[in-house]
Short mmCIF file of C-alpha atoms and ligand atoms in Angstrom, two decimals:
data_model
loop_
_atom_site.label_atom_id
_atom_site.label_comp_id
_atom_site.label_asym_id
_atom_site.label_seq_id
_atom_site.Cartn_x
_atom_site.Cartn_y
_atom_site.Cartn_z
CA MET A 541 28.01 -2.62 32.06
CA GLN A 542 30.82 -1.34 30.20
CA ASN A 543 31.45 -2.61 26.77
CA GLN A 544 34.70 -0.68 26.26
CA GLY A 545 37.37 -3.24 25.06
CA ASN A 546 34.89 -5.83 24.93
CA PRO A 547 36.14 -7.26 21.29
CA LYS A 548 32.58 -9.09 20.73
CA GLY A 549 31.12 -5.32 21.48
CA ARG A 550 33.51 -3.99 19.08
CA THR A 551 32.35 -6.49 16.48
CA TYR A 552 28.64 -5.32 16.74
CA ARG A 553 29.83 -1.83 16.30
CA ARG A 554 31.67 -2.44 13.20
CA TRP A 555 29.11 -4.42 11.67
CA GLY A 556 26.49 -1.69 12.82
CA VAL A 557 28.37 1.49 11.54
CA THR A 558 29.40 -0.21 8.14
CA THR A 559 25.57 -1.14 7.85
CA ILE A 560 24.83 2.63 8.40
CA ILE A 561 27.23 3.91 5.78
CA ALA A 562 26.20 0.98 3.24
CA VAL A 563 22.64 2.11 3.65
CA TYR A 564 23.81 6.07 2.92
CA LEU A 565 25.31 4.51 -0.09
CA LEU A 566 22.52 2.77 -1.21
CA ILE A 567 20.52 5.98 -0.98
CA ALA A 568 22.98 7.63 -3.24
CA VAL A 569 23.23 4.89 -5.72
CA GLY A 570 19.07 4.88 -5.70
CA GLY A 571 19.23 8.77 -6.50
CA ILE A 572 21.37 7.94 -9.34
CA VAL A 573 19.31 5.07 -10.70
CA ARG A 574 16.52 7.58 -10.77
CA SER A 575 18.62 10.52 -12.34
CA THR A 576 19.74 8.34 -14.89
CA GLY A 577 16.31 7.15 -15.48
CA SER A 578 17.39 3.62 -14.75
CA GLY A 579 14.41 2.63 -12.38
CA MET A 580 13.32 0.18 -15.20
CA GLY A 581 16.66 -1.36 -16.35
CA CYS A 582 15.32 -4.80 -14.93
CA PRO A 583 11.76 -4.99 -15.60
CA ASP A 584 11.32 -8.07 -13.26
CA TRP A 585 12.34 -8.61 -9.70
CA PRO A 586 14.48 -9.95 -7.96
CA LYS A 587 16.24 -11.50 -11.28
CA CYS A 588 17.04 -9.39 -13.93
CA PHE A 589 15.82 -10.10 -17.42
CA GLY A 590 15.10 -13.78 -15.97
CA GLU A 591 18.88 -13.80 -14.86
CA TYR A 592 21.40 -13.55 -12.09
CA ILE A 593 23.59 -11.54 -14.25
CA PRO A 594 21.74 -9.54 -16.66
CA PRO A 595 22.24 -9.39 -20.76
CA THR A 596 24.44 -6.52 -22.41
CA GLU A 597 22.96 -6.85 -25.65
CA ALA A 598 19.08 -6.64 -26.71
CA SER A 599 20.08 -9.67 -29.29
CA ALA A 600 20.41 -12.06 -26.24
CA LEU A 601 16.69 -11.35 -25.57
CA PRO A 602 13.89 -12.80 -26.95
CA ALA A 603 12.14 -10.59 -29.71
CA ASN A 604 9.05 -10.14 -28.07
CA TYR A 605 10.66 -9.49 -24.60
CA LYS A 606 8.37 -6.43 -23.80
CA ASP A 607 5.58 -8.26 -24.11
CA ILE A 608 6.69 -11.02 -21.51
CA TYR A 609 7.82 -8.63 -18.83
CA ALA A 610 4.81 -6.45 -19.27
CA GLU A 611 2.66 -9.80 -18.75
CA LYS A 612 4.68 -10.75 -15.66
CA ARG A 613 4.38 -7.27 -13.74
CA LYS A 614 0.49 -7.44 -14.64
CA GLU A 615 0.13 -10.93 -13.15
CA LYS A 616 2.10 -9.61 -10.10
CA ASN A 617 0.20 -6.32 -9.71
CA VAL A 618 -3.30 -8.72 -9.39
CA ARG A 619 -2.13 -9.77 -5.78
CA LEU A 620 -1.41 -5.85 -5.34
CA ILE A 621 -4.56 -4.49 -6.47
CA LYS A 622 -6.21 -6.88 -4.06
CA TYR A 623 -4.21 -5.37 -1.33
CA MET A 624 -5.07 -2.15 -2.35
CA GLN A 625 -8.68 -2.65 -2.02
CA LEU A 626 -8.56 -4.36 1.39
CA LEU A 627 -6.42 -0.81 2.57
CA GLY A 628 -9.45 0.92 0.80
CA LYS A 629 -7.08 2.48 -1.95
CA ASP A 630 -9.44 2.07 -4.71
CA ASP A 631 -8.35 5.17 -6.90
CA LEU A 632 -4.78 3.00 -7.13
CA ALA A 633 -6.26 0.04 -7.36
CA THR A 634 -8.36 1.36 -10.71
CA ARG A 635 -5.13 2.51 -11.81
CA LEU A 636 -3.00 -0.18 -11.55
CA LYS A 637 -5.87 -2.17 -13.18
CA ASN A 638 -6.63 0.01 -16.10
CA ASP A 639 -3.58 2.58 -16.18
CA PRO A 640 -2.03 1.53 -19.35
CA GLY A 641 0.92 3.65 -18.99
CA MET A 642 1.77 1.02 -16.07
CA TYR A 643 2.64 -1.35 -18.46
CA ILE A 644 4.44 0.36 -21.13
CA GLU A 645 8.02 -1.49 -21.29
CA GLN A 646 11.12 0.40 -21.93
CA ASP A 647 13.51 -0.62 -24.98
CA PHE A 648 16.56 -2.38 -23.78
CA ASN A 649 19.51 -0.17 -22.67
CA ALA A 650 22.75 -2.08 -21.37
CA THR A 651 23.67 0.88 -19.29
CA LYS A 652 20.49 1.31 -17.34
CA THR A 653 19.90 -2.31 -17.02
CA TRP A 654 23.66 -2.54 -15.05
CA ILE A 655 23.23 0.62 -13.28
CA GLU A 656 19.76 -0.89 -11.82
CA TYR A 657 21.64 -4.37 -11.89
CA ILE A 658 24.36 -2.79 -9.57
CA ASN A 659 21.99 -1.18 -7.28
CA ARG A 660 20.10 -4.55 -6.52
CA LEU A 661 23.50 -5.88 -5.89
CA ILE A 662 24.23 -3.27 -3.37
CA GLY A 663 20.72 -4.03 -1.97
CA ALA A 664 21.60 -7.50 -1.50
CA VAL A 665 25.02 -6.88 0.41
CA ILE A 666 23.17 -4.64 2.62
CA GLY A 667 21.01 -7.52 3.38
CA LEU A 668 23.93 -9.54 4.68
CA LEU A 669 25.07 -6.81 6.46
CA VAL A 670 22.22 -6.29 8.43
CA LEU A 671 21.83 -10.01 9.00
CA GLY A 672 25.46 -10.04 10.09
CA THR A 673 24.70 -6.85 12.45
CA PHE A 674 21.78 -9.07 13.96
CA VAL A 675 23.92 -12.10 14.45
CA ALA A 676 26.28 -9.78 16.17
CA SER A 677 23.66 -8.39 18.32
CA PHE A 678 23.18 -12.08 20.03
CA GLN A 679 25.40 -11.16 22.54
CA TYR A 680 23.30 -8.39 23.97
CA PHE A 681 20.23 -10.42 24.44
CA LYS A 682 20.60 -10.35 28.02
CA THR A 683 22.45 -7.52 28.85
CA LYS A 684 20.69 -4.96 26.82
CA PRO A 685 17.79 -6.63 24.98
CA SER A 686 16.54 -3.66 22.88
CA ILE A 687 19.85 -3.70 20.76
CA PHE A 688 18.79 -7.51 20.16
CA TRP A 689 15.15 -6.51 18.84
CA LEU A 690 16.10 -3.49 17.38
CA SER A 691 18.43 -5.38 14.99
CA LEU A 692 15.96 -8.04 14.40
CA SER A 693 13.67 -5.01 13.08
CA ALA A 694 16.21 -4.11 10.81
CA VAL A 695 16.31 -7.35 9.35
CA LEU A 696 12.38 -7.42 8.96
CA LEU A 697 12.53 -4.15 7.46
CA THR A 698 15.09 -4.80 4.99
CA GLY A 699 12.89 -7.81 4.03
CA PHE A 700 9.83 -5.39 3.62
CA GLN A 701 12.09 -2.58 1.69
CA GLY A 702 12.96 -5.21 -0.75
CA TRP A 703 9.23 -6.15 -1.40
CA ILE A 704 8.42 -2.98 -1.60
CA GLY A 705 11.46 -2.31 -4.17
CA SER A 706 9.68 -5.23 -6.13
CA ILE A 707 6.40 -3.33 -6.26
CA VAL A 708 8.23 -0.03 -7.58
CA VAL A 709 9.16 -2.02 -10.32
CA SER A 710 5.79 -3.94 -10.87
CA THR A 711 4.12 -0.56 -11.16
CA ASN A 712 6.36 1.18 -13.31
CA LEU A 713 7.87 3.72 -10.90
CA LEU A 714 4.50 4.64 -9.11
CA GLU A 715 5.40 8.09 -7.62
CA GLY A 716 3.88 7.24 -4.00
CA MET A 717 5.80 4.29 -4.14
CA ILE A 718 9.04 5.66 -5.06
CA THR A 719 8.53 8.26 -1.80
CA PHE A 720 7.62 5.39 0.41
CA HIS A 721 10.42 3.29 -0.77
CA MET A 722 12.70 6.43 0.56
CA PHE A 723 11.08 7.22 3.75
CA LEU A 724 11.76 3.28 4.63
CA ALA A 725 15.70 3.46 3.91
CA ILE A 726 15.48 6.84 6.45
CA LEU A 727 13.42 5.03 8.92
CA LEU A 728 16.20 2.00 8.32
CA VAL A 729 18.94 4.23 9.04
CA MET A 730 17.26 5.95 11.90
CA ILE A 731 16.97 2.62 13.95
CA LEU A 732 20.45 1.56 12.90
CA ILE A 733 21.83 4.88 14.29
CA TYR A 734 19.74 4.14 17.66
CA THR A 735 20.69 1.05 17.89
CA VAL A 736 24.70 1.18 17.21
CA PHE A 737 24.77 4.33 19.50
CA GLN A 738 23.17 2.24 22.30
CA ALA A 739 25.98 -0.04 21.92
CA TYR A 740 28.70 3.16 21.91
CA LYS A 741 26.73 4.52 24.94
CA THR A 742 28.68 3.95 27.64
CA GLN A 743 31.98 5.31 25.41
CA LEU A 744 30.34 8.57 24.83
CA PRO A 745 30.60 11.41 26.83
CA GLU A 746 27.99 12.46 28.93
CA GLU A 747 26.84 15.98 27.80
CA GLN A 748 26.35 18.29 31.01
CA MET A 749 26.32 21.59 29.29
CA GLN A 750 24.23 24.98 29.56
CA HIS A 751 20.75 25.00 28.11
CA LEU A 752 20.63 21.34 27.68
CA SER A 753 16.93 21.05 27.64
CA LEU A 754 16.38 23.99 25.18
CA LEU A 755 19.04 22.57 22.67
CA LYS A 756 17.10 19.29 23.14
CA GLY A 757 14.33 21.41 21.77
CA ILE A 758 16.11 22.78 18.87
CA ALA A 759 17.56 19.51 18.18
CA ILE A 760 14.05 17.83 17.86
CA ALA A 761 12.72 21.06 15.91
CA ALA A 762 15.65 20.85 13.59
CA PHE A 763 15.03 17.05 12.68
CA LEU A 764 11.07 17.81 12.34
CA LEU A 765 11.79 21.07 10.07
CA THR A 766 14.41 18.83 7.89
CA PHE A 767 11.92 16.17 7.87
CA ALA A 768 8.90 18.25 6.71
CA GLN A 769 11.50 19.97 4.04
CA THR A 770 11.97 16.41 3.01
CA ILE A 771 8.79 15.60 2.76
CA LEU A 772 8.25 18.75 0.46
CA GLY A 773 11.13 17.66 -1.61
CA THR A 774 9.59 14.32 -2.26
CA GLN A 775 6.43 16.32 -3.64
CA VAL A 776 8.87 18.40 -5.76
CA ARG A 777 10.81 15.09 -7.31
CA GLU A 778 7.11 13.47 -8.06
CA MET A 779 6.09 16.59 -9.95
CA ILE A 780 9.42 17.12 -11.72
CA ASP A 781 8.90 13.24 -12.88
CA VAL A 782 5.44 14.05 -14.47
CA VAL A 783 6.89 17.18 -15.77
CA ALA A 784 9.69 15.50 -17.18
CA MET A 785 7.92 13.16 -19.00
CA ARG A 786 5.62 15.67 -20.78
CA LEU A 787 8.07 18.08 -21.99
CA GLY A 788 10.88 15.69 -22.23
CA GLU A 789 14.55 15.83 -21.54
CA SER A 790 15.58 18.65 -24.19
CA GLN A 791 13.33 21.20 -22.02
CA ARG A 792 15.22 20.03 -18.64
CA GLY A 793 15.64 24.06 -18.51
CA ALA A 794 11.79 24.31 -18.31
CA TRP A 795 11.06 21.86 -15.66
CA ILE A 796 11.08 23.96 -12.56
CA GLU A 797 8.98 26.76 -14.21
CA ALA A 798 6.36 23.84 -14.87
CA ILE A 799 6.01 22.74 -11.33
CA GLY A 800 5.05 26.30 -9.73
CA LEU A 801 3.93 26.60 -5.97
CA LYS A 802 5.26 23.44 -4.73
CA TYR A 803 8.69 24.10 -5.82
CA LEU A 804 8.67 27.54 -4.23
CA ILE A 805 7.31 26.43 -0.83
CA HIS A 806 10.07 24.08 -0.94
CA ARG A 807 12.67 26.47 -1.72
CA SER A 808 11.17 29.24 0.64
CA PHE A 809 11.08 26.53 3.72
CA SER A 810 14.62 26.23 3.38
CA TRP A 811 15.15 29.57 4.84
CA VAL A 812 13.31 27.71 7.81
CA VAL A 813 15.52 24.74 8.01
CA LEU A 814 18.56 26.69 7.84
CA VAL A 815 17.69 29.00 10.87
CA ALA A 816 16.90 25.67 12.54
CA ASN A 817 20.05 24.10 12.12
CA LEU A 818 22.17 27.43 12.63
CA ALA A 819 20.60 27.67 16.15
CA LEU A 820 21.42 23.99 16.55
CA VAL A 821 24.99 24.43 15.95
CA TYR A 822 25.27 28.03 17.92
CA PHE A 823 23.94 26.54 21.01
CA ILE A 824 26.29 23.53 20.64
CA GLN A 825 29.28 25.19 20.39
CA ARG A 826 28.45 28.09 22.92
CA GLY A 827 26.95 25.77 25.60
CA GLY A 828 30.27 23.50 26.52
CA ALA A 829 29.62 20.40 24.74
CA SER A 830 31.80 17.48 24.10
CA LYS A 831 34.57 17.93 21.72
CA LEU A 832 32.83 14.95 19.71
CA LEU A 833 29.39 16.94 19.78
CA ARG A 834 30.77 20.14 18.80
CA ARG A 835 32.53 18.14 15.65
CA VAL A 836 29.31 16.65 14.97
CA GLY A 837 27.64 20.12 15.16
CA TYR A 838 30.15 21.54 12.77
CA SER A 839 29.36 18.73 10.47
CA VAL A 840 25.70 19.55 10.43
CA LEU A 841 26.37 23.11 9.48
CA VAL A 842 28.96 22.11 6.77
CA VAL A 843 26.18 19.39 5.25
CA THR A 844 23.13 21.90 5.56
CA LEU A 845 25.11 24.59 3.36
CA ILE A 846 26.04 22.31 0.72
CA GLN A 847 22.36 20.87 0.59
CA LEU A 848 21.00 24.54 0.15
CA LEU A 849 23.70 25.00 -2.64
CA SER A 850 22.98 21.65 -4.23
CA GLY A 851 19.10 22.70 -4.20
CA ILE A 852 19.86 26.03 -5.66
CA GLY A 853 22.09 23.94 -8.44
CA LEU A 854 18.87 22.28 -8.99
CA GLY A 855 16.44 24.92 -9.11
CA TYR A 856 18.44 27.43 -10.80
CA PHE A 857 20.65 25.32 -13.07
CA GLY A 858 18.01 22.98 -15.01
CA VAL A 859 17.80 20.11 -12.75
CA PRO A 860 21.34 18.78 -13.68
CA PRO A 861 21.23 14.80 -12.93
CA TYR A 862 24.48 14.86 -11.11
CA LEU A 863 22.95 17.07 -8.34
CA GLN A 864 19.81 14.82 -7.83
CA PRO A 865 21.56 12.11 -5.84
CA ILE A 866 23.50 14.60 -4.11
CA HIS A 867 20.36 16.16 -2.95
CA LEU A 868 18.45 13.32 -1.94
CA LEU A 869 21.65 11.58 -0.07
CA LEU A 870 22.55 14.99 1.77
CA SER A 871 18.73 15.14 3.15
CA SER A 872 18.97 11.97 5.04
CA VAL A 873 22.72 12.58 6.14
CA MET A 874 21.13 15.68 7.72
CA LEU A 875 18.56 13.70 9.61
CA GLY A 876 21.13 11.11 10.77
CA GLN A 877 23.29 13.90 12.28
CA GLN A 878 20.44 15.67 13.82
CA PHE A 879 19.25 12.50 15.37
CA PHE A 880 22.83 11.46 16.47
CA VAL A 881 22.93 15.12 18.13
CA PHE A 882 19.50 14.42 20.12
CA LEU A 883 20.50 10.97 21.31
CA ALA A 884 24.05 12.72 22.40
CA LEU A 885 22.22 14.98 24.50
CA GLN A 886 20.21 12.43 25.98
CA ASN A 887 22.71 10.18 26.71
CA LYS A 888 23.21 9.30 30.52
CA ARG A 889 26.21 7.03 31.29
CA VAL A 890 25.60 4.59 34.11
CA ALA A 891 29.20 4.67 35.25
CA THR A 892 30.61 8.00 36.48
CA GLY A 893 30.10 10.81 34.71
CA HIS A 894 33.94 11.80 33.28
CA LYS A 895 34.54 12.33 29.95
CA GLN A 896 36.80 10.25 27.88
CA PRO A 897 39.29 11.50 25.45
CA LEU A 898 37.78 11.69 21.67
CA GLU A 899 40.51 9.07 20.42
CA GLN A 900 38.88 6.58 22.72
CA VAL A 901 35.50 7.49 21.98
CA VAL A 902 35.61 7.34 17.99
CA SER A 903 37.59 4.14 17.79
CA ILE A 904 35.55 1.38 16.57
C1 HEM B 1950 18.04 21.96 3.57
C2 HEM B 1950 17.26 22.31 2.73
C3 HEM B 1950 16.66 21.32 1.64
C4 HEM B 1950 16.32 19.87 1.86
C5 HEM B 1950 16.78 19.02 3.46
C6 HEM B 1950 15.87 19.54 0.89
C7 HEM B 1950 15.09 17.98 0.60
C8 HEM B 1950 14.76 17.60 -0.55
C9 HEM B 1950 14.53 16.28 -0.91
C10 HEM B 1950 14.56 15.02 0.42
C11 HEM B 1950 14.08 16.03 -2.41
C12 HEM B 1950 13.49 14.63 -2.97
C13 HEM B 1950 14.60 13.95 -3.46
C14 HEM B 1950 14.30 12.73 -3.84
O1 HEM B 1950 13.39 12.18 -3.41
O2 HEM B 1950 14.85 12.41 -5.23
C15 HEM B 1950 14.42 17.39 -3.02
C16 HEM B 1950 14.14 17.56 -4.09
C17 HEM B 1950 14.25 18.86 -4.55
N1 HEM B 1950 14.47 19.99 -4.13
FE1 HEM B 1950 15.37 20.17 -2.27
N2 HEM B 1950 16.09 20.33 -0.21
C18 HEM B 1950 16.47 21.44 0.23
C19 HEM B 1950 16.41 22.78 -0.33
C20 HEM B 1950 16.25 23.14 -1.31
C21 HEM B 1950 16.32 24.28 -2.35
C22 HEM B 1950 16.98 25.60 -1.46
C23 HEM B 1950 16.18 24.43 -3.45
C24 HEM B 1950 15.99 25.32 -4.43
C25 HEM B 1950 16.41 26.49 -4.48
C26 HEM B 1950 15.82 22.98 -3.73
C27 HEM B 1950 15.26 22.25 -4.91
C28 HEM B 1950 15.03 21.15 -5.04
C29 HEM B 1950 14.58 20.80 -6.52
C30 HEM B 1950 14.19 21.27 -7.79
C31 HEM B 1950 14.09 19.06 -5.93
C32 HEM B 1950 13.76 18.21 -7.05
C33 HEM B 1950 14.86 17.24 -7.60
C34 HEM B 1950 14.60 16.25 -8.30
O3 HEM B 1950 13.77 15.91 -9.07
O4 HEM B 1950 15.38 15.31 -8.49
N3 HEM B 1950 15.69 22.11 -2.45
N4 HEM B 1950 14.80 18.23 -1.71
#
C-alpha cells in the first residue's frame, strides 16, 4: 500500500512531524522553566493563580495567597498519598504528608509566573496537535491499524503527562517526579517518531548495505548507552537541585564540586557514549547507506559533539543557566536520531527495492 501522493497520508505526516517538533520545543521550554526556577511560578494547576491568564502584579492577589495555595496543594496530595501507599511507596507517602518543605510557597514573581504559564500554553497546544494527529490517523484504521492505535496511545500518554505535570506542582517539584515527567516526554517523542515512520515507510529507501546486522546492533547499543547516560544525567540534575538549595545561587561555581562521584561517573561515561556514536556514524558512512541515512548519521555526530561541549560548559563554567535547557534538549534529540537510524535500518518496503531520490523522500 503506497501512500505517496496520497493527500490524506500527507495530512497525517504533516501533523505528526509538526507534533514531534513541538514536543521537542516543549522539552526545551521545560528546561528553561527549571533553569530559571519557574516551576512553581503557578502554584495551582491547570489554572495559574486561579485564572486562565495569570496576574502581572502581586497586588492582584489576596494578601494570604501563599496560605491559600499551600492549603490547596495539601488537599490535592491527600489522594496522591493514598496512591503512593497502594504502590508500597510508604517513604514517599510519609514525606508528602510530613515534609514542611513540600508546602513552602514562593513569593509572587511575574517573570517566573509567565515563564511557567507559557510552558503550560505550549503544553496545551501540544495536546491539540496530538489530538489532530490522532484524528488524521483514522484513515489508517483499516490499512495500517498500528498507526491508529499508536496515535491513540500518544493521546492517552499526553493526558497522563498533563496529570503528572500537575503532581510535579502539587509536590513542589519533587525530584523523582521531574525525572519521571521528563522520561514520559521522551517516551511520547519515541512513540510519535515510530508512528510517523510507519506512515512514511513506503517512501523511505530500503537500506541494502554491508554490515547491516552489525550496524543495527551498534544503533541499539548507541541508543541504550545514550539512554543510560540520560538517566545518569537526571541523577546529577537531582543532586544539583539539592545542592543549589543548600548553597544558593551565589555559590553556583561550587555546585559541581559538592556533587562528587555521580557527576564524575556521568562525565566519564560520555567517552563510552561518544565511542558508540562514532562507531554508528562510521559504519553508516562506510557501508553504502542511502543519502538520507548518511545525512542523519552526520547530524548524530554534530549533535553528540555539541552535547559534549554543553556538558563541558556545565561542568567547568559553574552550570550556566542557559546551557541547562540545551543539555536536556540535546539528549532527547540524540535519542530520537538514534531511534530513527534503527527504524531506517529495519525498513523493508513492501514494494520493489529501488531507491527514490531524496527530494521526494523528505517532502512532507
Ligand atoms: C553525550 C553525552 C551526555 C548526555 C547524553 C548527557 C545527558 C544529560 C541529561 C539528560 C542531564 C539531565 C538534564 C535535566 O534533567 O535537566 C544531564 C545533566 C548534566 N550533565 Fe550531562 N550529558 C552528557 C555529557 C555530559 C558531560 C561531558 C558533562 C560534563 C563534563 C555533563 C555534565 C552534566 C551536568 C553538570 C548536568 C547537570 C545539569 C543541570 O543540573 O541542569 N554531561 N546530562
